[in-house]
Amino acid sequence: MSVIDILTRVDVICKKYEKYDVDKLNADNVSGDDAFARLYASVDSDIESALQKAEAASSEKNRAAVVALNAEIRRTKARLLEEIPKLQRLAVKKVKGLSKEELATRSDLVSALPDRIQSIPDGSSTGAKTGGWTASGSRTGIRFDTTSDGRFDSEYFQQTEESNQFRQEYEMRKMKQDQGLDVISEGLDTLKNMAHDMNEELDRQVPLMDEIDSKVDKATSDLKHTNVRLKQTVTQLRSSRNFCIDIILLCIILGIAAYLYNVLKK
Amino acid sequence: MTTQDPGKLMAKADKLTKLSFTRWNADWKNATALYEQAAVGYRFKKENEKAKEAFEKASKGQEMISSPWDAAKHMESAASLAKELGHWNEVSDFYRKASELYRECGRSQPASDALGKGASALEDTNPDEAVRLYIDACEILEEDGKEQMAFDLYRAATSTYVKLERYTDAATLLLRWGVAADKCNAVNSQCKAYLSAIIIYLYMHDFQQAQKCYNDCSQVGAFLSSDQGRCARKLLSAYEEGDIEEIKRLAQPSPITHLDHVIIKLARKLPTGDLKELEKEEDKETLDENDLT
């Protein structure tokens, strides 16, 4: 027989003998008669809706809407916390058709409710924004092994000396690794701070550089103009005509001087 | 020219400026030149008192021939000489005058520089005046939109306040620094300024103020999600729980180590006072939270 056949057969048998299923009948009746179950169901649905609102609040951009949602969540939480004593009283009451175990589980459920209600994020514990906390939480909680240590059941696991040693070495190495990572993280923090400061310093110097740029441009253009004017003046002064006249006059003077020198020598 | 006796130069210059029968207009131009030479000569000979006077007169001369830039420069030299001589009120006067002259030229940066120099000169002897000068310098820069340059001034002013143990003033100044940093998008400096303010409030053992300050600063998104904001949150929660070890542990690593060393010293001294008092105040607050509004 294949699995599918087995399943269909089981379904048919279950349907046939449904009327003998006490638990199911009880469940159908219970939701009608049992006040505890009704109240519990309503509290449960309130918690669910509050959680949904909390999710909406965390993804909402409009801060006013976030504040309003958080206020609503807080109101719901307070109301639910008030209902818990009622639930506890109902849980202890004996209802026909319920076993003793069920009663115990009911009181457990009720005691678990306050924790569930408190854990609904309403923005008051983390200062109206949970972004920072979750980020820090994930940063400090890096885990490399998925199993939590020490959950080894003594029935299924017997420790030999070797495995003990191995575990110790593993712990030591993990500690050393953690220390090394701490050192690295400190160094990175310092680097980050320095980088930020450098960034700001550069931002500060950008307008100064612009000023320098424009001033130097002005200075170079002034210099160019001056150079051109200087060139014009110098060429005027040293034009070839004046130059030749200077040389000729100089030769004449030298000639006269030489003539006089000769005359005087004689 | 430099070999001439500065005294003679001064006398000559004075003659040029004094109005008398024969002279109807003071010849400031020549007089200024002579005053400058005399001042340089005196400084060379280390006669500070006379050099200072010469610089003052030279500056006045420059003002008269309407060149405020040179006048301001001479004022600054006179002020530095006054600092060496120890005439502290003159120092502050001269630097203020120099700064005004720079502002006349329309150059705000040298104006605030002059005030900053004056403030650092007066830090030891007259810290109140020094702080006033620092704040004026910051205002000059902020008017001109050059807040970036004001950071150093804010830092110096804050350390002076802390030395004077005027912690509320220091915290207020830090918040002003935060505003200036915000205007020029210097997020890191802004967050550091806010964290420093919170630490100062905690040092003053004023937990309510610190809490309020943190709430105000959280309005700024950048601070909330920054390292500094996280550290502030942890610090405040550690204070709420009264956990001394936690506070000491938090004060060790960065980002507190990246703050100004004056603030680091304060942070190392945390927690001050009795944490039990804070716990009592906290109980009142938790009751209010249960009250539905």
Coordinates of C-alpha atoms in Angstrom, one line a residue:
Chain A
M1 CA 0.0 0.0 0.0
S2 CA 1.2 3.4 -0.8
V3 CA 1.3 6.3 1.6
I4 CA -1.6 8.1 0.0
D5 CA -3.8 5.1 0.4
I6 CA -2.9 4.9 4.1
L7 CA -3.7 8.5 4.5
T8 CA -7.1 8.3 2.8
R9 CA -8.0 5.2 4.9
V10 CA -7.0 6.9 8.1
D11 CA -9.2 9.9 7.2
V12 CA -12.2 7.7 6.5
I13 CA -11.8 5.9 9.7
C14 CA -11.5 9.1 11.6
K15 CA -14.6 10.5 10.1
K16 CA -16.5 7.4 10.9
Y17 CA -15.6 7.4 14.6
E18 CA -15.7 11.2 15.0
K19 CA -18.7 11.0 17.3
Y20 CA -16.6 9.0 19.8
D21 CA -14.0 11.7 19.9
V22 CA -14.5 13.2 23.3
D23 CA -11.8 15.8 23.1
K24 CA -13.1 17.3 19.9
L25 CA -16.6 17.4 21.2
N26 CA -15.3 19.1 24.3
A27 CA -13.5 21.6 22.2
D28 CA -16.6 22.5 20.2
N29 CA -18.6 22.8 23.4
V30 CA -15.9 24.5 25.3
S31 CA -15.8 27.5 23.2
G32 CA -19.4 28.0 23.8
D33 CA -19.6 27.3 27.6
D34 CA -16.2 27.9 29.0
A35 CA -15.6 31.5 30.0
F36 CA -11.9 30.9 30.5
A37 CA -11.4 29.7 26.9
R38 CA -13.4 32.7 25.6
L39 CA -11.5 35.2 27.6
Y40 CA -8.2 33.5 26.7
A41 CA -9.1 33.6 23.0
S42 CA -10.0 37.2 23.1
V43 CA -6.8 38.1 25.0
D44 CA -4.8 36.1 22.5
S45 CA -6.3 37.9 19.6
D46 CA -5.7 41.3 21.2
I47 CA -2.0 40.4 21.7
E48 CA -1.8 39.4 18.0
S49 CA -3.3 42.7 16.9
A50 CA -1.0 44.6 19.2
L51 CA 2.0 42.8 17.8
Q52 CA 0.8 43.7 14.3
K53 CA 0.5 47.3 15.3
A54 CA 4.0 47.3 16.7
E55 CA 5.3 46.0 13.4
A56 CA 3.5 48.7 11.6
A57 CA 4.9 51.3 14.0
S58 CA 8.4 50.1 13.5
S59 CA 8.1 50.5 9.7
E60 CA 6.2 53.7 9.8
K61 CA 8.0 56.8 8.6
N62 CA 5.7 59.5 9.9
R63 CA 6.8 60.1 13.4
A64 CA 3.4 61.3 14.6
A65 CA 1.7 58.1 13.3
V66 CA 4.4 56.1 15.2
V67 CA 3.7 58.0 18.4
A68 CA -0.1 57.4 18.0
L69 CA 0.4 53.7 17.3
N70 CA 2.7 53.4 20.3
A71 CA 0.2 55.0 22.5
E72 CA -2.5 52.7 21.3
I73 CA -0.3 49.7 21.9
R74 CA 0.4 50.9 25.4
R75 CA -3.3 51.3 26.2
T76 CA -3.9 47.7 24.9
K77 CA -1.1 46.4 27.0
A78 CA -2.4 48.0 30.2
R79 CA -5.9 46.8 29.5
L80 CA -4.7 43.2 28.9
L81 CA -2.6 43.3 32.1
E82 CA -5.7 44.1 34.0
E83 CA -7.6 41.2 32.6
I84 CA -4.9 38.7 33.6
P85 CA -6.1 38.4 37.3
K86 CA -9.6 37.5 36.0
L87 CA -8.1 34.9 33.7
Q88 CA -6.2 33.4 36.6
R89 CA -9.3 33.0 38.7
L90 CA -11.2 31.4 35.8
A91 CA -8.2 29.1 35.2
V92 CA -8.5 27.6 38.7
K93 CA -12.2 27.0 38.5
K94 CA -13.2 23.5 37.6
V95 CA -15.1 23.1 34.4
K96 CA -16.9 19.8 33.6
G97 CA -15.2 17.7 31.1
L98 CA -11.7 19.0 31.7
S99 CA -8.9 16.8 33.1
K100 CA -6.5 17.9 35.8
E101 CA -3.7 18.2 33.4
E102 CA -5.6 20.7 31.4
L103 CA -6.2 22.8 34.5
A104 CA -2.4 22.9 35.1
T105 CA -1.7 23.9 31.6
R106 CA -4.3 26.6 31.8
S107 CA -2.6 28.2 34.8
D108 CA 0.8 27.9 33.0
L109 CA -0.7 29.6 30.0
V110 CA -2.1 32.4 32.1
S111 CA 1.3 32.9 33.8
A112 CA 3.0 33.1 30.5
L113 CA 0.6 35.8 29.3
P114 CA 2.1 38.8 31.2
D115 CA 5.5 38.1 29.7
R116 CA 4.0 38.0 26.3
I117 CA 2.2 41.2 26.9
Q118 CA 5.2 43.0 28.2
S119 CA 7.4 42.0 25.3
I120 CA 5.2 43.7 22.8
P121 CA 7.4 46.6 21.7
D122 CA 5.6 49.9 22.3
G123 CA 8.5 52.3 21.9
S124 CA 8.7 53.4 25.5
S125 CA 11.5 51.1 26.6
T126 CA 13.9 52.1 23.8
G127 CA 13.1 55.8 23.5
A128 CA 10.5 55.6 20.7
K129 CA 12.9 54.1 18.2
T130 CA 14.2 50.5 18.2
G131 CA 16.7 50.9 15.4
G132 CA 19.7 51.6 17.6
W133 CA 19.1 48.7 20.0
T134 CA 18.7 46.0 17.4
A135 CA 21.8 47.2 15.6
S136 CA 23.8 47.0 18.8
G137 CA 22.3 43.7 19.7
S138 CA 23.3 42.1 16.4
R139 CA 26.7 43.7 16.7
T140 CA 27.5 42.2 20.0
G141 CA 25.9 38.9 19.5
I142 CA 28.0 37.3 16.8
R143 CA 27.9 33.5 17.3
F144 CA 29.9 31.1 15.3
D145 CA 28.3 27.9 16.6
T146 CA 24.5 27.4 16.4
T147 CA 24.1 25.0 19.4
S148 CA 24.2 26.5 22.8
D149 CA 26.9 24.9 24.9
G150 CA 26.1 22.4 27.6
R151 CA 22.9 21.0 26.1
F152 CA 24.4 17.7 25.7
D153 CA 22.1 15.2 27.3
S154 CA 24.1 12.9 29.6
E155 CA 22.0 9.9 28.4
Y156 CA 23.1 10.2 24.8
F157 CA 26.6 11.6 25.2
Q158 CA 29.4 10.2 27.3
Q159 CA 32.5 12.3 27.8
T160 CA 35.8 10.7 27.3
E161 CA 39.0 12.3 28.3
E162 CA 39.9 13.1 24.8
S163 CA 36.8 14.8 24.0
N164 CA 37.1 16.8 27.2
Q165 CA 40.5 18.0 26.3
F166 CA 39.3 18.8 22.8
R167 CA 36.5 20.9 24.2
Q168 CA 38.9 22.7 26.5
E169 CA 41.2 23.5 23.7
Y170 CA 38.3 24.7 21.7
E171 CA 37.2 27.0 24.5
M172 CA 40.7 28.4 24.9
R173 CA 41.1 29.1 21.2
K174 CA 37.7 30.7 21.1
M175 CA 38.7 33.0 24.0
K176 CA 41.9 34.0 22.3
Q177 CA 40.0 34.7 19.1
D178 CA 37.6 36.8 21.0
Q179 CA 40.4 38.8 22.5
G180 CA 42.0 39.3 19.1
L181 CA 38.7 40.4 17.7
D182 CA 38.3 42.9 20.5
V183 CA 41.7 44.4 19.8
I184 CA 40.8 44.6 16.1
S185 CA 37.5 46.2 16.8
E186 CA 39.1 48.9 19.0
G187 CA 41.6 49.6 16.3
L188 CA 38.8 49.9 13.8
D189 CA 36.9 52.3 16.0
T190 CA 39.9 54.5 16.3
L191 CA 40.3 54.4 12.5
K192 CA 36.7 55.3 12.0
N193 CA 37.0 58.2 14.3
M194 CA 40.1 59.5 12.6
A195 CA 38.5 59.0 9.2
H196 CA 35.5 61.1 10.3
D197 CA 37.7 63.8 11.6
M198 CA 39.7 63.9 8.4
N199 CA 36.5 64.1 6.4
E200 CA 35.3 67.1 8.4
E201 CA 38.7 68.7 8.1
L202 CA 38.7 68.3 4.3
D203 CA 35.2 69.7 4.1
R204 CA 36.4 72.7 6.1
Q205 CA 39.3 73.3 3.7
V206 CA 37.3 73.1 0.4
P207 CA 36.0 76.7 0.5
L208 CA 39.4 77.9 1.5
M209 CA 40.9 76.2 -1.5
D210 CA 38.3 77.8 -3.7
E211 CA 39.2 81.2 -2.3
I212 CA 42.9 80.5 -2.9
D213 CA 42.1 79.4 -6.4
S214 CA 40.2 82.6 -7.3
K215 CA 42.9 84.8 -5.7
V216 CA 45.7 83.1 -7.5
D217 CA 43.8 83.3 -10.8
K218 CA 43.5 87.1 -10.3
A219 CA 47.2 87.3 -9.4
T220 CA 48.3 85.4 -12.6
S221 CA 46.1 87.6 -14.8
D222 CA 47.6 90.7 -13.2
L223 CA 51.0 89.4 -13.8
K224 CA 50.3 88.6 -17.4
H225 CA 49.1 92.1 -18.1
T226 CA 52.1 93.6 -16.3
N227 CA 54.4 91.4 -18.4
V228 CA 52.9 92.5 -21.6
R229 CA 53.2 96.2 -20.7
L230 CA 56.8 95.7 -19.6
K231 CA 57.6 94.1 -22.9
Q232 CA 56.1 97.0 -24.8
T233 CA 58.1 99.5 -22.7
V234 CA 61.4 97.6 -23.1
T235 CA 61.0 97.2 -26.8
Q236 CA 60.3 100.9 -27.0
L237 CA 63.5 101.7 -25.2
R238 CA 65.7 99.3 -27.0
S239 CA 64.4 99.8 -30.5
S240 CA 67.1 99.1 -33.1
R241 CA 67.3 102.8 -34.2
N242 CA 68.2 104.1 -30.8
F243 CA 70.6 101.2 -30.4
C244 CA 72.5 102.0 -33.6
I245 CA 72.7 105.7 -32.7
D246 CA 74.1 104.7 -29.3
I247 CA 76.8 102.6 -30.9
I248 CA 77.8 105.2 -33.5
L249 CA 78.1 107.9 -31.0
L250 CA 80.2 105.6 -28.8
C251 CA 82.6 104.9 -31.7
I252 CA 82.9 108.6 -32.4
I253 CA 83.8 109.3 -28.8
L254 CA 86.3 106.5 -28.8
G255 CA 87.8 107.8 -32.0
I256 CA 88.2 111.3 -30.6
A257 CA 89.7 109.9 -27.4
A258 CA 92.2 107.8 -29.4
Y259 CA 93.1 110.9 -31.5
L260 CA 93.7 113.0 -28.5
Y261 CA 95.7 110.3 -26.8
N262 CA 98.0 110.1 -29.9
V263 CA 98.4 113.8 -30.1
L264 CA 99.3 114.1 -26.4
K265 CA 101.7 111.2 -26.6
K266 CA 103.6 112.8 -29.3
Chain B
M1 CA 67.4 104.2 8.2
T2 CA 67.4 101.3 10.6
T3 CA 70.5 102.6 12.2
Q4 CA 68.6 105.7 13.3
D5 CA 67.7 105.9 16.9
P6 CA 64.1 104.9 17.3
G7 CA 63.8 107.7 19.9
K8 CA 64.7 110.2 17.3
L9 CA 62.3 108.7 14.9
M10 CA 59.5 108.9 17.5
A11 CA 60.3 112.5 18.2
K12 CA 60.2 113.4 14.6
A13 CA 57.0 111.6 14.0
D14 CA 55.4 113.3 17.0
K15 CA 56.5 116.6 15.6
L16 CA 54.8 115.8 12.4
T17 CA 51.5 115.0 14.0
K18 CA 51.3 117.8 16.5
L19 CA 49.3 120.7 15.3
S20 CA 50.9 124.1 15.9
F21 CA 51.2 127.5 14.4
T22 CA 53.3 126.4 11.5
R23 CA 51.5 123.2 10.9
W24 CA 47.8 123.3 10.1
N25 CA 47.4 119.6 8.9
A26 CA 49.0 116.7 10.6
D27 CA 51.1 114.8 8.1
W28 CA 49.9 111.3 9.0
K29 CA 51.5 109.5 6.1
N30 CA 55.1 110.3 6.9
A31 CA 54.4 110.2 10.6
T32 CA 53.0 106.6 10.2
A33 CA 56.0 105.5 8.3
L34 CA 58.3 106.9 11.0
Y35 CA 56.2 105.4 13.8
E36 CA 56.5 102.0 12.2
Q37 CA 60.3 102.2 11.9
A38 CA 60.5 103.4 15.5
A39 CA 58.4 100.5 16.6
V40 CA 60.5 97.9 14.8
G41 CA 63.6 99.5 16.2
Y42 CA 62.3 99.3 19.7
R43 CA 61.2 95.7 19.3
F44 CA 64.7 94.9 18.1
K45 CA 66.2 96.5 21.1
K46 CA 63.6 94.6 23.3
E47 CA 62.2 97.8 24.8
N48 CA 58.7 96.4 24.9
E49 CA 57.0 99.3 26.6
K50 CA 58.1 101.9 24.1
A51 CA 57.6 99.5 21.2
K52 CA 54.1 99.0 22.2
E53 CA 53.4 102.7 22.3
A54 CA 55.0 103.1 18.9
F55 CA 52.8 100.4 17.5
E56 CA 49.7 102.0 19.0
K57 CA 50.6 105.3 17.4
A58 CA 51.4 103.7 14.1
S59 CA 48.1 102.0 14.1
K60 CA 46.3 105.2 14.8
G61 CA 48.2 106.8 11.9
Q62 CA 47.1 104.0 9.6
E63 CA 43.6 104.5 10.7
M64 CA 43.9 108.2 9.8
I65 CA 45.1 107.4 6.3
S66 CA 42.2 105.0 6.1
S67 CA 44.0 101.8 5.8
P68 CA 42.3 99.6 8.4
W69 CA 44.1 96.5 7.4
D70 CA 47.5 97.9 8.4
A71 CA 46.1 99.5 11.4
A72 CA 44.7 96.2 12.6
K73 CA 48.0 94.5 12.0
H74 CA 49.8 97.1 14.1
M75 CA 47.2 96.8 16.8
E76 CA 47.8 93.1 17.0
S77 CA 51.6 93.6 17.4
A78 CA 50.9 96.1 20.1
A79 CA 48.6 93.6 21.8
S80 CA 51.2 90.8 21.7
L81 CA 53.8 93.2 23.2
A82 CA 51.2 94.1 25.9
K83 CA 50.8 90.4 26.6
E84 CA 54.5 90.0 27.2
L85 CA 54.5 93.0 29.5
G86 CA 51.5 91.6 31.4
H87 CA 49.1 94.5 30.9
W88 CA 46.1 92.2 30.7
N89 CA 43.3 94.7 30.3
E90 CA 45.3 96.4 27.5
V91 CA 45.7 93.0 25.8
S92 CA 41.9 92.5 25.6
D93 CA 41.3 96.1 24.5
F94 CA 43.9 96.0 21.8
Y95 CA 42.7 92.7 20.4
R96 CA 39.2 93.8 20.4
K97 CA 40.2 97.0 18.6
A98 CA 42.2 95.0 16.1
S99 CA 39.2 92.7 15.5
E100 CA 36.9 95.7 14.8
L101 CA 39.4 97.0 12.3
Y102 CA 39.5 93.7 10.5
R103 CA 35.7 93.7 10.4
E104 CA 35.9 97.1 8.8
C105 CA 37.9 95.6 6.0
G106 CA 35.2 93.0 5.8
R107 CA 37.5 90.1 6.6
S108 CA 35.8 88.1 9.3
Q109 CA 38.3 85.3 9.6
P110 CA 41.2 87.5 10.8
A111 CA 38.8 89.3 13.1
S112 CA 37.9 86.2 14.9
D113 CA 41.5 85.1 14.8
A114 CA 42.5 88.2 16.6
L115 CA 39.8 87.6 19.3
G116 CA 41.0 84.0 19.6
K117 CA 44.6 85.0 20.1
G118 CA 43.4 87.5 22.8
A119 CA 41.4 84.8 24.5
S120 CA 44.2 82.3 24.6
A121 CA 46.5 85.0 26.0
L122 CA 44.0 85.7 28.8
E123 CA 43.1 82.2 29.6
D124 CA 45.2 81.9 32.6
T125 CA 44.9 85.4 34.1
N126 CA 41.4 86.5 33.3
P127 CA 39.4 83.5 32.2
D128 CA 36.0 85.2 32.2
E129 CA 37.2 87.8 29.7
A130 CA 38.8 85.0 27.7
V131 CA 35.6 83.1 27.5
R132 CA 33.7 86.3 26.4
L133 CA 36.3 86.8 23.7
Y134 CA 35.9 83.2 22.5
I135 CA 32.2 83.5 22.3
D136 CA 32.4 86.8 20.4
A137 CA 34.8 85.2 18.0
C138 CA 32.4 82.3 17.4
E139 CA 29.6 84.8 16.8
I140 CA 31.6 86.7 14.2
L141 CA 32.2 83.5 12.3
E142 CA 28.7 82.3 12.5
E143 CA 27.4 85.6 11.1
D144 CA 29.6 85.2 8.2
G145 CA 28.5 81.6 7.7
K146 CA 31.9 80.1 8.4
E147 CA 31.0 77.8 11.2
Q148 CA 33.6 75.3 10.4
M149 CA 36.3 77.5 11.6
A150 CA 34.5 78.0 14.9
F151 CA 35.0 74.5 16.1
D152 CA 38.4 75.1 17.5
L153 CA 37.1 78.2 19.3
Y154 CA 34.2 76.2 20.8
R155 CA 36.6 73.6 22.0
A156 CA 38.9 76.0 23.7
A157 CA 36.0 77.9 25.2
T158 CA 34.6 74.6 26.6
S159 CA 37.8 73.6 28.2
T160 CA 38.1 77.0 29.8
Y161 CA 34.6 76.7 31.2
V162 CA 35.3 73.3 32.6
K163 CA 38.5 74.6 34.2
L164 CA 36.3 77.3 35.8
E165 CA 33.9 74.5 36.8
R166 CA 31.0 76.4 35.2
Y167 CA 29.5 73.2 34.0
T168 CA 26.1 74.4 32.9
D169 CA 27.7 77.1 30.7
A170 CA 30.0 74.4 29.3
A171 CA 27.1 72.2 28.4
T172 CA 25.1 75.1 26.8
L173 CA 28.2 76.0 24.8
L174 CA 28.5 72.4 23.6
L175 CA 24.9 72.4 22.5
R176 CA 25.6 75.6 20.5
W177 CA 28.6 73.8 19.0
G178 CA 26.2 71.1 18.0
V179 CA 24.0 73.6 16.2
A180 CA 27.0 75.0 14.4
A181 CA 28.1 71.5 13.4
D182 CA 24.6 70.8 12.2
K183 CA 24.6 73.8 9.8
C184 CA 27.7 72.6 8.1
N185 CA 26.8 68.9 8.1
A186 CA 29.6 67.9 10.4
V187 CA 27.7 64.9 11.8
N188 CA 30.6 63.4 13.7
S189 CA 31.4 66.7 15.5
Q190 CA 27.8 67.2 16.3
C191 CA 27.3 63.8 17.9
K192 CA 30.5 64.3 19.9
A193 CA 29.3 67.6 21.1
Y194 CA 26.0 66.1 22.3
L195 CA 27.7 63.2 24.0
S196 CA 30.0 65.6 25.8
A197 CA 27.1 67.7 27.0
I198 CA 25.3 64.6 28.4
I199 CA 28.5 63.6 30.2
I200 CA 28.9 67.0 31.7
Y201 CA 25.3 66.9 33.0
L202 CA 26.0 63.4 34.5
Y203 CA 29.2 64.7 36.1
M204 CA 27.2 67.5 37.7
H205 CA 25.0 64.7 39.1
D206 CA 22.0 66.2 37.4
F207 CA 20.4 63.1 36.0
Q208 CA 17.1 64.8 35.1
Q209 CA 18.9 67.3 32.9
A210 CA 21.0 64.6 31.3
Q211 CA 17.8 62.7 30.5
K212 CA 16.2 65.8 29.1
C213 CA 19.2 66.6 27.1
Y214 CA 19.3 63.1 25.7
N215 CA 15.7 63.3 24.7
D216 CA 16.2 66.6 23.0
C217 CA 19.2 65.4 21.1
S218 CA 17.4 62.3 20.1
Q219 CA 15.2 64.4 17.9
V220 CA 18.2 64.7 15.7
G221 CA 18.2 61.5 13.7
A222 CA 21.9 61.4 13.1
F223 CA 22.7 61.4 16.8
L224 CA 20.2 58.7 17.6
S225 CA 21.7 56.2 15.2
S226 CA 25.3 57.1 15.8
D227 CA 27.9 55.4 18.1
Q228 CA 27.7 58.4 20.4
G229 CA 24.0 58.1 20.7
R230 CA 24.2 54.4 21.6
C231 CA 26.8 55.1 24.2
A232 CA 24.7 57.8 25.7
R233 CA 21.7 55.5 25.8
K234 CA 23.7 52.8 27.6
L235 CA 25.2 55.3 30.0
L236 CA 21.8 56.6 31.0
S237 CA 20.3 53.1 31.4
A238 CA 23.3 52.2 33.5
Y239 CA 22.6 55.2 35.7
E240 CA 18.9 54.2 36.0
E241 CA 19.9 50.8 37.2
G242 CA 22.5 52.3 39.5
D243 CA 25.1 49.9 38.1
I244 CA 28.5 51.5 39.0
E245 CA 30.5 48.8 37.4
E246 CA 28.7 49.2 34.2
I247 CA 29.2 52.9 34.2
K248 CA 32.9 52.5 34.8
R249 CA 33.1 49.9 32.1
L250 CA 31.3 52.2 29.6
A251 CA 33.6 55.1 30.3
Q252 CA 36.6 53.1 29.2
P253 CA 36.3 52.4 25.5
S254 CA 35.5 54.5 22.5
P255 CA 33.6 56.6 21.6
I256 CA 34.3 58.5 24.8
T257 CA 38.0 58.2 24.1
H258 CA 37.5 60.1 20.9
L259 CA 36.1 63.1 22.7
D260 CA 38.1 66.1 24.0
H261 CA 40.6 65.1 26.7
V262 CA 38.9 67.5 29.2
I263 CA 35.6 65.6 28.7
I264 CA 37.5 62.2 29.0
K265 CA 38.8 63.3 32.4
L266 CA 35.2 64.0 33.6
A267 CA 34.0 60.8 32.2
R268 CA 36.6 58.8 34.1
K269 CA 35.5 60.4 37.3
L270 CA 31.9 59.2 36.8
P271 CA 29.8 58.1 38.6
T272 CA 29.8 61.0 41.1
G273 CA 27.8 61.0 44.1
D274 CA 25.2 58.7 45.3
L275 CA 23.2 56.7 42.9
K276 CA 20.6 55.7 45.4
E277 CA 19.1 59.2 45.2
L278 CA 18.6 58.8 41.5
E279 CA 16.8 55.5 42.1
K280 CA 14.3 57.1 44.4
E281 CA 13.5 59.6 41.7
E282 CA 13.2 56.9 39.2
D283 CA 10.5 55.1 41.2
K284 CA 8.2 58.0 40.9
E285 CA 8.6 58.0 37.2
T286 CA 7.7 54.3 36.8
L287 CA 4.4 54.9 38.6
D288 CA 3.6 57.5 36.0
E289 CA 4.1 55.1 33.2
N290 CA 1.4 52.8 34.4
D291 CA -1.0 55.6 34.5
L292 CA -2.8 55.6 31.2
T293 CA -2.9 58.7 29.2

